Short mmCIF file of C-alpha atoms in Angstrom, two decimals:
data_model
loop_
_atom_site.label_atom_id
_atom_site.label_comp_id
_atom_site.label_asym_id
_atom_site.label_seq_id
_atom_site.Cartn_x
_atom_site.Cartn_y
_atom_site.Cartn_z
CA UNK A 1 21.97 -20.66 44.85
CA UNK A 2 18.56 -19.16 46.02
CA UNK A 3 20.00 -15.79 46.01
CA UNK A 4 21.06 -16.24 42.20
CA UNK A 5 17.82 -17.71 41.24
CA UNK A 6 15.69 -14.82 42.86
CA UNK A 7 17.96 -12.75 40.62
CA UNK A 8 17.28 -14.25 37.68
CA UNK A 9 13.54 -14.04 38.39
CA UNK A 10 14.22 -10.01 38.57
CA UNK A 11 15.28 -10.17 35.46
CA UNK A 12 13.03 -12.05 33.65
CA UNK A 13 9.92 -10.37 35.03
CA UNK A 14 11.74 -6.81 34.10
CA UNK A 15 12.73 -8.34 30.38
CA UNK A 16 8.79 -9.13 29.76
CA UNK A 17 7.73 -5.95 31.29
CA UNK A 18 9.81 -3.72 28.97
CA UNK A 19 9.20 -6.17 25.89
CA UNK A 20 4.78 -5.83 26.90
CA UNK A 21 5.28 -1.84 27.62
CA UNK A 22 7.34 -1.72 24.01
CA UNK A 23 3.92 -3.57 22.71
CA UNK A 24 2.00 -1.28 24.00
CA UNK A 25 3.72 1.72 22.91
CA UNK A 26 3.94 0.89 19.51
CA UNK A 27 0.00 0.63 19.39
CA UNK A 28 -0.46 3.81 21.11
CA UNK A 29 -1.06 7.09 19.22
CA UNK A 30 2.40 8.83 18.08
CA UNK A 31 4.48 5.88 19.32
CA UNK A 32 8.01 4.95 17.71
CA UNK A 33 8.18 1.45 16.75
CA UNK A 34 9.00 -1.29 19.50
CA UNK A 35 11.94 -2.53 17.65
CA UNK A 36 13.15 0.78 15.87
CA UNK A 37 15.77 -1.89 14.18
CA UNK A 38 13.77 -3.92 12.93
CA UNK A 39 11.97 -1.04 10.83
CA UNK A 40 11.62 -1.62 7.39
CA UNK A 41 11.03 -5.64 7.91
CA UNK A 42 7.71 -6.10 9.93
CA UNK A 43 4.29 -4.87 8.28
CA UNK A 44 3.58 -1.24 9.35
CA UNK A 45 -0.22 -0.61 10.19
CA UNK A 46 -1.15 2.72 11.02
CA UNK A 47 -4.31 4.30 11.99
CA UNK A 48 -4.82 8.58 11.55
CA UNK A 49 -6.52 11.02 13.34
CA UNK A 50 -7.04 12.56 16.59
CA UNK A 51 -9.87 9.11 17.83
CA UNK A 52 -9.12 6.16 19.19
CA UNK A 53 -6.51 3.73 17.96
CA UNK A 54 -7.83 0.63 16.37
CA UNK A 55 -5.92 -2.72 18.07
CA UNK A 56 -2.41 -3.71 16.29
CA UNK A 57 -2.13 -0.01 14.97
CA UNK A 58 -0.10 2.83 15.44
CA UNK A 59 -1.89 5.88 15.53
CA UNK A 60 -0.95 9.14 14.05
CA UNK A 61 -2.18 12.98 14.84
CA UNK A 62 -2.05 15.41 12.29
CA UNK A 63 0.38 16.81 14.80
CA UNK A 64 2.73 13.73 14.79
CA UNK A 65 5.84 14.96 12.96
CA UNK A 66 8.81 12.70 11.53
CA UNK A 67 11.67 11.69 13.89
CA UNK A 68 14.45 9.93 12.91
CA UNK A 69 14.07 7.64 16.24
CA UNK A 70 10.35 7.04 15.49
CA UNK A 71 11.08 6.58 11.62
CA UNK A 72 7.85 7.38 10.40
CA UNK A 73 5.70 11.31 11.12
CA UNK A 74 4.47 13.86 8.89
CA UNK A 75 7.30 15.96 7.24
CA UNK A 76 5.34 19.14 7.74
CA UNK A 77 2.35 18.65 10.27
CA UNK A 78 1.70 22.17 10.43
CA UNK A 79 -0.21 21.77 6.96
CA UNK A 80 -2.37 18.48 8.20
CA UNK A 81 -5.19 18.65 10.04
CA UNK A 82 -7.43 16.11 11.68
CA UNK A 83 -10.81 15.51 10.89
CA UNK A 84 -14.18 13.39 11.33
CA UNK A 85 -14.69 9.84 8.92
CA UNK A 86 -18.00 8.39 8.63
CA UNK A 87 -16.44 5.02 8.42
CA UNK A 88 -15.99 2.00 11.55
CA UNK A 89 -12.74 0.97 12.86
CA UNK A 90 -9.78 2.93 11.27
CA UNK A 91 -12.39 4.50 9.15
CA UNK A 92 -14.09 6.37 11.94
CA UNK A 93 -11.20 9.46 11.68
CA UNK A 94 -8.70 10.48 9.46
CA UNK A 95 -6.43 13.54 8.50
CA UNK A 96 -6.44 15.62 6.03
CA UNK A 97 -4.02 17.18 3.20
CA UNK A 98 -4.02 21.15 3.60
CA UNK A 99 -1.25 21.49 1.09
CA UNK A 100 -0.89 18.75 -2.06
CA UNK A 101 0.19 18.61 -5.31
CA UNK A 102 2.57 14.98 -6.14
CA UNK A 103 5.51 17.01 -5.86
CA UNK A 104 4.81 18.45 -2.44
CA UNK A 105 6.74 17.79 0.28
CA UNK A 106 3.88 17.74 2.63
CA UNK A 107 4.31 14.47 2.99
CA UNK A 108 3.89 11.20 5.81
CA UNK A 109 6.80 9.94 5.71
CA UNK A 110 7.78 5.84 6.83
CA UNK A 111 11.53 4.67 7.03
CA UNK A 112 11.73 1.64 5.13
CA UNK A 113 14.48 -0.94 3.86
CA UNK A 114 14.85 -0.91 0.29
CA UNK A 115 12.91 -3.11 -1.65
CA UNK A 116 9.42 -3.78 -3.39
CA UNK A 117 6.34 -2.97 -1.12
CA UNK A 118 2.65 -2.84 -1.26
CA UNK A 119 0.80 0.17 0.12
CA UNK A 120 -2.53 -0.48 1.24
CA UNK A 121 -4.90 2.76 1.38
CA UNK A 122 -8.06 3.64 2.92
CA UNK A 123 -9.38 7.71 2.72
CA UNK A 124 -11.43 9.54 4.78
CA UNK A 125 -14.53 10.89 3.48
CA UNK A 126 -13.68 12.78 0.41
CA UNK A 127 -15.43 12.67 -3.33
CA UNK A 128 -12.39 12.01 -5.63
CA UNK A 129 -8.98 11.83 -4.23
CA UNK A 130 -5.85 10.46 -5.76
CA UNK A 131 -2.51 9.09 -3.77
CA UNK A 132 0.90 10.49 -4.52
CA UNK A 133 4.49 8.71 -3.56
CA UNK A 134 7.55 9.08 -4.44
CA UNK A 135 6.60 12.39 -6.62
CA UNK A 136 4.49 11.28 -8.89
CA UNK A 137 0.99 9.24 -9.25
CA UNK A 138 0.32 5.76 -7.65
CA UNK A 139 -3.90 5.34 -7.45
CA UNK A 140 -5.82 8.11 -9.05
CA UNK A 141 -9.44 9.50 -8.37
CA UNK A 142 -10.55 7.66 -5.30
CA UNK A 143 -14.67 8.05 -5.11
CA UNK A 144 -16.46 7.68 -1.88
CA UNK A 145 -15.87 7.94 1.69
CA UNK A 146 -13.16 5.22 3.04
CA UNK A 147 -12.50 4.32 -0.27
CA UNK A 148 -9.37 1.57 -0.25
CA UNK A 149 -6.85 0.65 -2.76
CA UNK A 150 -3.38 -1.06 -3.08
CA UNK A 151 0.14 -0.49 -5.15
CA UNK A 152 3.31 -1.88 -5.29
CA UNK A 153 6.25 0.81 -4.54
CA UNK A 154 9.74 0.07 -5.14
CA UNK A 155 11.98 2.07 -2.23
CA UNK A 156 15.49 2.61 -2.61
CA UNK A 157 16.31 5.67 -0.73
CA UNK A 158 15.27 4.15 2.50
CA UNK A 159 11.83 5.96 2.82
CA UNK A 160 8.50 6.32 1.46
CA UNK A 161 7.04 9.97 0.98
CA UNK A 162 3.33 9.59 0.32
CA UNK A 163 0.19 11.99 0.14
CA UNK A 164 -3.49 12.26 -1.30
CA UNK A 165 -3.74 14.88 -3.33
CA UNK A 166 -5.70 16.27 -6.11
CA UNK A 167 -8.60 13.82 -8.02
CA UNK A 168 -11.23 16.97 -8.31
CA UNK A 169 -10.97 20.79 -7.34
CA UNK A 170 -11.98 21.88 -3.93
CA UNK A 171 -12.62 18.01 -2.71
CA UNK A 172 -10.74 16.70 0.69
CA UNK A 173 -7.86 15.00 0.86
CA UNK A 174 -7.77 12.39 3.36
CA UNK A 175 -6.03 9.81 4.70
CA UNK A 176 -7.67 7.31 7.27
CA UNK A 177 -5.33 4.12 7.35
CA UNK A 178 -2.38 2.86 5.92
CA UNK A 179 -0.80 -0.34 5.63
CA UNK A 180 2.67 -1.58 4.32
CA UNK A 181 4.26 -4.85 3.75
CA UNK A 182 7.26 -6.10 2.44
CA UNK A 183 6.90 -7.84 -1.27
CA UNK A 184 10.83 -8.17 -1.56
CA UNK A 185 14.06 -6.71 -0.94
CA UNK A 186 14.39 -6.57 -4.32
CA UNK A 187 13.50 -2.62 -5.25
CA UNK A 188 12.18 -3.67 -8.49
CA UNK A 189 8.36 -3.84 -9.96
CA UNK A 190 7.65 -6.87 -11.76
CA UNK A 191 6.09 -7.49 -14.98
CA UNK A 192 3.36 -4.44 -15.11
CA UNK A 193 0.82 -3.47 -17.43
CA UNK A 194 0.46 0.24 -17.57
CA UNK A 195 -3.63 1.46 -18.72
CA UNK A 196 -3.41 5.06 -19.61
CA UNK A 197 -7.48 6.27 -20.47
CA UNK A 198 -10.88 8.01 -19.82
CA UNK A 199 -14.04 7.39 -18.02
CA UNK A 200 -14.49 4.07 -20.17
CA UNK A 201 -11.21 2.88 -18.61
CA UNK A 202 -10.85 4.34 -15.12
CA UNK A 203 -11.34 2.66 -11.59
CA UNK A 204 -14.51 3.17 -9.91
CA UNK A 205 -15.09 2.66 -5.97
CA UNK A 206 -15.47 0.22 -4.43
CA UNK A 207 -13.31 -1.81 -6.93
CA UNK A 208 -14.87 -5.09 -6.03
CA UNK A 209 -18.85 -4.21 -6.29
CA UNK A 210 -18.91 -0.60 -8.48
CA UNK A 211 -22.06 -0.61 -10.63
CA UNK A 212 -19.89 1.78 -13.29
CA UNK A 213 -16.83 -0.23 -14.30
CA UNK A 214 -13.71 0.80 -16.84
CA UNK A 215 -12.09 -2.51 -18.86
CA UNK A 216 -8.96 -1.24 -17.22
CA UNK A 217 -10.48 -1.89 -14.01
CA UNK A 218 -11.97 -5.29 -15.07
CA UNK A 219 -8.55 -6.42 -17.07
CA UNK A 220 -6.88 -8.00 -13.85
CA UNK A 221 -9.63 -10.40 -14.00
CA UNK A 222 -8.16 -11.60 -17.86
CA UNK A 223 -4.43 -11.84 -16.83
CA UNK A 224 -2.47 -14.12 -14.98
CA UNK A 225 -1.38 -12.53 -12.28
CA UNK A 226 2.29 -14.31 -12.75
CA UNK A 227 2.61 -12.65 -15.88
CA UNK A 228 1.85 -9.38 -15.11
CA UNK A 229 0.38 -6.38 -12.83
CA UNK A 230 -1.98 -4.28 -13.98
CA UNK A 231 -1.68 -0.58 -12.89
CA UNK A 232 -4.76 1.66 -13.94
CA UNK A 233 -3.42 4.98 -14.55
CA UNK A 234 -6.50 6.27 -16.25
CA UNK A 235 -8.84 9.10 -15.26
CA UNK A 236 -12.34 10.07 -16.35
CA UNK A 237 -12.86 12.91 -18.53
CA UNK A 238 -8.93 12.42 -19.74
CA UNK A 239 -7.73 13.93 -23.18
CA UNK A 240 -4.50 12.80 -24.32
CA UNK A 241 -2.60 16.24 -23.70
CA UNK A 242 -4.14 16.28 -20.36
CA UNK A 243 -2.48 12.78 -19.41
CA UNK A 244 1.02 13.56 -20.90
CA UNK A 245 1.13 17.01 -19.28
CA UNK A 246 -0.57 16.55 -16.04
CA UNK A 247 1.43 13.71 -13.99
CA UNK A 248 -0.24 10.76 -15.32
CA UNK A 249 2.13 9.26 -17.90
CA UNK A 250 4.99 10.70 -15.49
CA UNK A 251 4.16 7.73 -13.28
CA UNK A 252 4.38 5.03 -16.50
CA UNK A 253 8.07 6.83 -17.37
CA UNK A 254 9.00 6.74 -13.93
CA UNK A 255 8.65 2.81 -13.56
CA UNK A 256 8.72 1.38 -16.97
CA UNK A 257 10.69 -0.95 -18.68
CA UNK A 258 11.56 -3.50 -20.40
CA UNK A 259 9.26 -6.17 -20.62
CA UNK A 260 5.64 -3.79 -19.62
CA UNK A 261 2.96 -3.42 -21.73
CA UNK A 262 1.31 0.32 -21.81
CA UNK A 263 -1.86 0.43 -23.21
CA UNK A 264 -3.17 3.86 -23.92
CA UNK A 265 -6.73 4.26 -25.07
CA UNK A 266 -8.02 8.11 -26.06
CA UNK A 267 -10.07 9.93 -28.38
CA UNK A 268 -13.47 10.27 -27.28
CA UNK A 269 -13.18 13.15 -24.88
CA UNK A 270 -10.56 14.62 -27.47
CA UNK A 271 -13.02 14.83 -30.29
CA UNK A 272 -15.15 17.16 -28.02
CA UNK A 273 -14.90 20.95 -29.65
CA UNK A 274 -14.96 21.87 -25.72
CA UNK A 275 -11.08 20.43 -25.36
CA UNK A 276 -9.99 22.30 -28.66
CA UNK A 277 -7.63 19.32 -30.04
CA UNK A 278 -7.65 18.61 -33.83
CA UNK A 279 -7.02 15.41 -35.01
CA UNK A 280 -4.02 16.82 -36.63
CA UNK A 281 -2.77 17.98 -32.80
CA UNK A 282 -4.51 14.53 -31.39
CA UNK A 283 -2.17 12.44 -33.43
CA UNK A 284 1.07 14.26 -32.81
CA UNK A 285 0.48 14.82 -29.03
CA UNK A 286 -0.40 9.97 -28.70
CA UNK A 287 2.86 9.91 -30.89
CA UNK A 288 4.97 11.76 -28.37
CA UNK A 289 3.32 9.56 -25.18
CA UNK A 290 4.23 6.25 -27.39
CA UNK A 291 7.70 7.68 -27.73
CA UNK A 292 8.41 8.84 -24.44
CA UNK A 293 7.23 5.35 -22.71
CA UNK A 294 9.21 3.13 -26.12
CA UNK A 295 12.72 5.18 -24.96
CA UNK A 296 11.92 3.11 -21.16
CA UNK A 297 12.02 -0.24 -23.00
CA UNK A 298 8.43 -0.71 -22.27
CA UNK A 299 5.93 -1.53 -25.38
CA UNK A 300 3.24 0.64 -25.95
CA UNK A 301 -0.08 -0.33 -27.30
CA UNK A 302 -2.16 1.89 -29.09
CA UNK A 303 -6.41 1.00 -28.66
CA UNK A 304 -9.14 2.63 -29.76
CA UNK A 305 -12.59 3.41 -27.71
CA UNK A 306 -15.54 1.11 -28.20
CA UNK A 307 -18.79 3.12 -29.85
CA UNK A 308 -21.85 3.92 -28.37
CA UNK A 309 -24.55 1.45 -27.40
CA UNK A 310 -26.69 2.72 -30.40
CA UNK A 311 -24.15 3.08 -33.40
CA UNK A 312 -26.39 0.14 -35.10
CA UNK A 313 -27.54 0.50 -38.89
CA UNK A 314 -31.34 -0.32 -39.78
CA UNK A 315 -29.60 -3.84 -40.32
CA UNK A 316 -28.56 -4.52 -37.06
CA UNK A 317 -24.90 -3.93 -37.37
CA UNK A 318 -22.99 -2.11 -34.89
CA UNK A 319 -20.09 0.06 -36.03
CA UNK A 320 -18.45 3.06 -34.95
CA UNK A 321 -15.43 3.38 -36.88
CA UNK A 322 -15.73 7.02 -37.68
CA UNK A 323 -15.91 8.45 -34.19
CA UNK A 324 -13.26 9.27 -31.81
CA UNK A 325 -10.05 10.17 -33.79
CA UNK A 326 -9.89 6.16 -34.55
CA UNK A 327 -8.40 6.71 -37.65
CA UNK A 328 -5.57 8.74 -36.69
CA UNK A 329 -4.90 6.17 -33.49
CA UNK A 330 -4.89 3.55 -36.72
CA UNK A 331 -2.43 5.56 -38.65
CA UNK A 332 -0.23 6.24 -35.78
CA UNK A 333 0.09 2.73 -34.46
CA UNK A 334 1.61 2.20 -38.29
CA UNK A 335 3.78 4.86 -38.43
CA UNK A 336 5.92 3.87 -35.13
CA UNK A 337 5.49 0.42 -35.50
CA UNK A 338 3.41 -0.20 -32.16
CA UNK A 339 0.53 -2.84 -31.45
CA UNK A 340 -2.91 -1.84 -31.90
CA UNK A 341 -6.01 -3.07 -30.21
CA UNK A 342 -8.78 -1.84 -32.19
CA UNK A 343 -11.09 -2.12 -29.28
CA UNK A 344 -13.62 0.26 -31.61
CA UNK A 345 -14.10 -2.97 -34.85
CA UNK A 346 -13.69 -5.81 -31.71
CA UNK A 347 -16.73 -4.33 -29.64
CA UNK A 348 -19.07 -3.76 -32.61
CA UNK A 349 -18.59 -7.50 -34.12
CA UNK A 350 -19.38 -8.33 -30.29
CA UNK A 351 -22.20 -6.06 -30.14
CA UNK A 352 -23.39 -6.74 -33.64
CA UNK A 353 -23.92 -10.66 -32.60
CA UNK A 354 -25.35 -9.95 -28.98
CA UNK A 355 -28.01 -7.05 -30.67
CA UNK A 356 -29.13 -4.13 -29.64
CA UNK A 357 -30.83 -4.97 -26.51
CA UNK A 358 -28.08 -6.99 -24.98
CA UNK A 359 -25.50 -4.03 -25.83
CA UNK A 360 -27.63 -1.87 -24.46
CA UNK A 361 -27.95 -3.97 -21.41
CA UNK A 362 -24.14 -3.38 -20.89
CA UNK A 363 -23.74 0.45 -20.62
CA UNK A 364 -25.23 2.89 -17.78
CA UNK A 365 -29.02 3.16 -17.31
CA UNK A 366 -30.00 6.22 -19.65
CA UNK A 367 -26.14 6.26 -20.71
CA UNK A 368 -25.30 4.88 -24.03
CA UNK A 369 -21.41 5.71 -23.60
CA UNK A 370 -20.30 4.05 -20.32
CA UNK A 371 -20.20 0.72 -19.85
CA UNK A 372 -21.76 -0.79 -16.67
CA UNK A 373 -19.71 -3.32 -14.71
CA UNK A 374 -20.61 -6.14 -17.25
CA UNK A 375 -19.96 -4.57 -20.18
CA UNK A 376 -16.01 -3.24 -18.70
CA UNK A 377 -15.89 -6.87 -18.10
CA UNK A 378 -16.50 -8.04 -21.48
CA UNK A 379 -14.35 -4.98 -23.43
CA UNK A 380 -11.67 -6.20 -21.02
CA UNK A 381 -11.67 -10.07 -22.24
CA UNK A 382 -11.85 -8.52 -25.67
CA UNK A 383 -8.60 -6.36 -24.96
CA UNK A 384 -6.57 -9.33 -23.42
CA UNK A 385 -8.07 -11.92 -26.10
CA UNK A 386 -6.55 -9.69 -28.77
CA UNK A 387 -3.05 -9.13 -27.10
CA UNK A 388 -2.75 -12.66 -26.48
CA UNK A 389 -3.82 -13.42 -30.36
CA UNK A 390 -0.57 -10.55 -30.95
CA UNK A 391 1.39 -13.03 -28.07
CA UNK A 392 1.58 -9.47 -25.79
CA UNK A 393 0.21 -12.05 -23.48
CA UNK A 394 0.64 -15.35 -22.34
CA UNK A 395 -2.74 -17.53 -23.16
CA UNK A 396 -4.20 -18.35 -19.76
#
């Protein structure tokens, strides 16, 4: 009996040695997971670069490359490289992108069970950078070093191929820390509300504290979150032929469906001779995105772009109805029956009873076309005031 028991005692000390070594492992730089089964299931948390390895991570080297028995590695590490962060923690290093592009397969790639999952990011240092997966846009133009941002990702293939890629020429693309969770096995995006725009739309870094703000940024903050998602799609400087042909509404045909919203704001960087797009070609190039996203089952909304601070008459009434291709957006909505937000008539009866020195008070310092933080915040409660008035949205 003392004999067996001495045994047992073997065993047990061997069983916890292997199952705190495993630990270890999987926190160590270019480790497999401790449980390779269980991939897929647990949150993933993974740290990159050639530093140390923050606690609870698993660190990757630009020269860690995909293995089937590791089940996550870079699918061609020969084009990574790693590099310096100016950040703490998982921001102090970071890799970085030598080929991109959303349809390169220079990828990192994680095994994963199907179903829904959100994808934490944090860059390196870089000046714009946007995040690819699955082929085709997930976060665009990232500002500022260790810049972070989240998306939902439906996997059904059983892995997740994601990069940062392009947000400006010649900028870095880097990738400090990653973080994935399960949402639910179910491969399938909820509810979402899809914001195609420009610079009076767009994110700005760090999403919680920005000084600049876009209303599609802000808009979260005006819908229940159990009715729908809100995924900002839009980019600064954006004219409408650049957003159909260069990956953006590729992302809103990709997931949409029946039961999303797209709201698709353009015109003011259009009407700029620079960008060489009539109204004529303005019109006919918005009537082929609302067509392409309508055959997905998902409703597009057409709104137009707020003036500038200073479109007020000698009365003291703001309007701006003439500017930014607002009558053709008008038109269009009525020709293929879509809703219409006329964001442009909303803001000036807003700005008309604030005055000029509130309005003012809501766009950049010295900029009387982007609104500050505030003043994204207000267009946005005028945006999802107006689609729940049209019952797009539930009242909160």
């Amino acid at each position: 009996m003392v004999a067996i028991l001495r045994v047992l005692r073997r065993l047990r000390a061997r069983t916890i040695g292997k199952v705190l070594a495993a630990t270890l492992l999987g926190a160590s730089t270019g480790a497999c997971l401790a449980d390779p089964a269980a991939y897929g299931h647990r949150p993933y948390h993974f740290d990159f670069g050639n530093g140390s390895v923050e606690p609870g991570h698993l660190g990757v080297r630009a020269e860690d490359a995909y293995t089937p028995d590791k089940h996550y590695g870079f699918n061609t590490p020969e084009n990574m490289a790693n590099v310096a962060a100016s950040g703490t923690g998982v921001g102090g290093d970071a890799v970085r992108f030598l080929q991109f592009g959303t349809k390169s397969t220079n990828t990192f790639n994680v095994d994963l069970k199907p179903g829904l999952y959100e994808v934490s990011v944090t860059l390196g240092n870089t000046t714009r950078a946007s995040v690819a997966a699955e082929g085709v846009f997930q976060v665009m133009n990232m500002t500022g070093n260790n810049a972070k941002d989240a998306f939902e990702i439906p996997v059904t293939d059983g892995q997740l191929n994601l990069l940062v890629t392009e947000g400006k020429a010649g900028a870095a693309f880097t990738l400090s820390a990653l973080d994935i969770r399960m949402v639910s096995p179910k491969p399938e995006l909820g509810p979402t509300i899809w914001v195609g725009g420009d610079s009076t739309v767009a994110n700005y870094y760090p999403l919680a504290t920005s000084v600049q703000g876009g209303w599609g940024q802000m808009l979260p903050d005006y819908v229940s979150p159990d009715a729908f998602k809100v995924r900002n799609i839009a980019t600064g400087g954006q004219i409408a032929r650049g957003f159909r042909d260069g990956g953006q509404l590729e992302t809103i045909v990709k997931y949409g469906k029946s039961g999303d919203l797209f709201l698709l704001e353009m015109g003011i960087n259009d009407t700029n001779p620079k960008n060489a797009t009539t109204e004529v070609e303005f019109k006919e190039i918005m009537r082929d995105m609302v067509r392409q996203v309508a055959a997905t089952g998902a409703t597009p909304v057409l709104v137009t772009p707020q003036g500038r601070a200073t479109d007020f008459n000698a009365e003291g009434v703001h309007s701006s109805v003439n500017r930014w291709y607002r009558h053709a957006t008008l038109a269009l909505a009525e020709e293929e029956h879509v809703p219409f937000v006329d964001l442009n008539v909303l803001a000036s009866a807003y700005f008309t009873q604030i005055g000029p020195e509130a309005t003012l008070a809501l766009y950049m310092s010295g900029d009387t076309l982007h609104p500050n933080r505030a003043g994204a915040a207000e267009l946005a409660r005028l945006v999802a005031a107006d689609l729940e008035r049209q019952q797009l949205l539930p009242a909160r």
